[in-house]
Amino acid sequence: MLKHKDAVKAMLTRGQVDGVESQGFRLFLLDPLTQRRQELPLRGKLCGHNQTFDVDSYNAINKSTTDEDKRCPICGEVVVVSNLEVDETVFRLLLH
């Protein structure tokens, strides 16, 4: 089974960038909270989902919390800043 980054890379190679979907896996380039195009797509290292969220959404829902209480805007998992990662594949898709 391909990991999501491998599936997206394969689609980019075949020129399928418009609607990114692979065997039940769909990748949305819009932030799930704001429905705006993401600028810096993030995901928590411990999150079990493929969907990314924009840095602005993360900051907005966590603006009045301590670092230990910051949460993923998608699944609610505790995600401190040091456990955030940029999804480079989504980031490259957003550049096109």
JSON list of C-alpha atoms in Angstrom, two decimals, residues 22-89:
[
{"chain": "A", "resi": 22, "resn": "SER", "atom": "CA", "xyz": [-6.34, 7.65, -5.06]},
{"chain": "A", "resi": 23, "resn": "GLN", "atom": "CA", "xyz": [-8.27, 4.51, -4.10]},
{"chain": "A", "resi": 24, "resn": "GLY", "atom": "CA", "xyz": [-10.51, 6.13, -1.52]},
{"chain": "A", "resi": 25, "resn": "PHE", "atom": "CA", "xyz": [-7.89, 8.64, -0.44]},
{"chain": "A", "resi": 26, "resn": "ARG", "atom": "CA", "xyz": [-8.69, 12.25, -1.14]},
{"chain": "A", "resi": 27, "resn": "LEU", "atom": "CA", "xyz": [-6.41, 15.17, -0.42]},
{"chain": "A", "resi": 28, "resn": "PHE", "atom": "CA", "xyz": [-7.97, 18.58, 0.01]},
{"chain": "A", "resi": 29, "resn": "LEU", "atom": "CA", "xyz": [-5.86, 21.65, -0.63]},
{"chain": "A", "resi": 30, "resn": "LEU", "atom": "CA", "xyz": [-8.34, 23.87, 1.19]},
{"chain": "A", "resi": 31, "resn": "ASP", "atom": "CA", "xyz": [-8.12, 24.29, 4.93]},
{"chain": "A", "resi": 32, "resn": "PRO", "atom": "CA", "xyz": [-10.95, 22.24, 6.49]},
{"chain": "A", "resi": 33, "resn": "LEU", "atom": "CA", "xyz": [-11.92, 25.04, 8.90]},
{"chain": "A", "resi": 34, "resn": "THR", "atom": "CA", "xyz": [-11.69, 28.19, 6.79]},
{"chain": "A", "resi": 35, "resn": "GLN", "atom": "CA", "xyz": [-12.30, 26.58, 3.36]},
{"chain": "A", "resi": 36, "resn": "ARG", "atom": "CA", "xyz": [-9.51, 28.80, 2.03]},
{"chain": "A", "resi": 37, "resn": "ARG", "atom": "CA", "xyz": [-6.43, 27.63, 0.19]},
{"chain": "A", "resi": 38, "resn": "GLN", "atom": "CA", "xyz": [-3.73, 26.61, 2.65]},
{"chain": "A", "resi": 39, "resn": "GLU", "atom": "CA", "xyz": [-0.51, 28.59, 2.66]},
{"chain": "A", "resi": 40, "resn": "LEU", "atom": "CA", "xyz": [1.51, 26.45, 5.08]},
{"chain": "A", "resi": 41, "resn": "PRO", "atom": "CA", "xyz": [0.00, 22.93, 5.31]},
{"chain": "A", "resi": 42, "resn": "LEU", "atom": "CA", "xyz": [0.65, 21.35, 8.69]},
{"chain": "A", "resi": 43, "resn": "ARG", "atom": "CA", "xyz": [-0.14, 18.11, 10.44]},
{"chain": "A", "resi": 44, "resn": "GLY", "atom": "CA", "xyz": [0.70, 16.83, 13.90]},
{"chain": "A", "resi": 45, "resn": "LYS", "atom": "CA", "xyz": [3.36, 14.10, 13.95]},
{"chain": "A", "resi": 46, "resn": "LEU", "atom": "CA", "xyz": [1.07, 11.94, 16.12]},
{"chain": "A", "resi": 47, "resn": "CYS", "atom": "CA", "xyz": [-2.15, 12.58, 14.15]},
{"chain": "A", "resi": 48, "resn": "GLY", "atom": "CA", "xyz": [-3.57, 9.58, 12.33]},
{"chain": "A", "resi": 49, "resn": "HIS", "atom": "CA", "xyz": [-5.15, 11.50, 9.45]},
{"chain": "A", "resi": 50, "resn": "ASN", "atom": "CA", "xyz": [-3.74, 12.54, 6.09]},
{"chain": "A", "resi": 51, "resn": "GLN", "atom": "CA", "xyz": [-5.56, 15.88, 5.92]},
{"chain": "A", "resi": 52, "resn": "THR", "atom": "CA", "xyz": [-3.46, 18.95, 6.59]},
{"chain": "A", "resi": 53, "resn": "PHE", "atom": "CA", "xyz": [-4.55, 22.27, 8.06]},
{"chain": "A", "resi": 54, "resn": "ASP", "atom": "CA", "xyz": [-3.23, 25.77, 7.58]},
{"chain": "A", "resi": 55, "resn": "VAL", "atom": "CA", "xyz": [-0.97, 27.37, 10.15]},
{"chain": "A", "resi": 56, "resn": "ASP", "atom": "CA", "xyz": [-3.52, 30.18, 10.58]},
{"chain": "A", "resi": 57, "resn": "SER", "atom": "CA", "xyz": [-6.22, 27.69, 11.65]},
{"chain": "A", "resi": 58, "resn": "TYR", "atom": "CA", "xyz": [-3.87, 26.11, 14.16]},
{"chain": "A", "resi": 59, "resn": "ASN", "atom": "CA", "xyz": [-3.01, 29.51, 15.60]},
{"chain": "A", "resi": 60, "resn": "ALA", "atom": "CA", "xyz": [-6.65, 30.65, 15.67]},
{"chain": "A", "resi": 61, "resn": "ILE", "atom": "CA", "xyz": [-8.03, 27.70, 17.62]},
{"chain": "A", "resi": 62, "resn": "ASN", "atom": "CA", "xyz": [-5.06, 27.65, 19.98]},
{"chain": "A", "resi": 63, "resn": "LYS", "atom": "CA", "xyz": [-4.58, 31.38, 20.54]},
{"chain": "A", "resi": 64, "resn": "SER", "atom": "CA", "xyz": [-5.56, 31.37, 24.21]},
{"chain": "A", "resi": 65, "resn": "THR", "atom": "CA", "xyz": [-4.08, 28.01, 25.23]},
{"chain": "A", "resi": 66, "resn": "THR", "atom": "CA", "xyz": [-0.77, 27.07, 26.79]},
{"chain": "A", "resi": 67, "resn": "ASP", "atom": "CA", "xyz": [1.68, 25.11, 24.65]},
{"chain": "A", "resi": 68, "resn": "GLU", "atom": "CA", "xyz": [0.82, 21.84, 26.43]},
{"chain": "A", "resi": 69, "resn": "ASP", "atom": "CA", "xyz": [-2.90, 22.29, 25.60]},
{"chain": "A", "resi": 70, "resn": "LYS", "atom": "CA", "xyz": [-2.61, 23.10, 21.89]},
{"chain": "A", "resi": 71, "resn": "ARG", "atom": "CA", "xyz": [-4.73, 20.77, 19.75]},
{"chain": "A", "resi": 72, "resn": "CYS", "atom": "CA", "xyz": [-5.05, 19.63, 16.16]},
{"chain": "A", "resi": 73, "resn": "PRO", "atom": "CA", "xyz": [-7.96, 21.48, 14.50]},
{"chain": "A", "resi": 74, "resn": "ILE", "atom": "CA", "xyz": [-9.00, 18.25, 12.72]},
{"chain": "A", "resi": 75, "resn": "CYS", "atom": "CA", "xyz": [-8.81, 15.41, 15.25]},
{"chain": "A", "resi": 76, "resn": "GLY", "atom": "CA", "xyz": [-8.30, 17.21, 18.57]},
{"chain": "A", "resi": 77, "resn": "GLU", "atom": "CA", "xyz": [-5.05, 15.38, 19.34]},
{"chain": "A", "resi": 78, "resn": "VAL", "atom": "CA", "xyz": [-2.66, 17.34, 21.56]},
{"chain": "A", "resi": 79, "resn": "VAL", "atom": "CA", "xyz": [-0.12, 18.90, 19.18]},
{"chain": "A", "resi": 80, "resn": "VAL", "atom": "CA", "xyz": [2.52, 21.14, 20.67]},
{"chain": "A", "resi": 81, "resn": "VAL", "atom": "CA", "xyz": [4.40, 23.37, 18.25]},
{"chain": "A", "resi": 82, "resn": "SER", "atom": "CA", "xyz": [7.47, 21.10, 18.30]},
{"chain": "A", "resi": 83, "resn": "ASN", "atom": "CA", "xyz": [5.30, 18.21, 17.03]},
{"chain": "A", "resi": 84, "resn": "LEU", "atom": "CA", "xyz": [3.99, 20.06, 13.97]},
{"chain": "A", "resi": 85, "resn": "GLU", "atom": "CA", "xyz": [5.35, 19.15, 10.57]},
{"chain": "A", "resi": 86, "resn": "VAL", "atom": "CA", "xyz": [4.94, 20.76, 7.18]},
{"chain": "A", "resi": 87, "resn": "ASP", "atom": "CA", "xyz": [3.60, 18.36, 4.56]},
{"chain": "A", "resi": 88, "resn": "GLU", "atom": "CA", "xyz": [6.08, 19.01, 1.78]},
{"chain": "A", "resi": 89, "resn": "THR", "atom": "CA", "xyz": [4.03, 17.19, -0.85]}
]
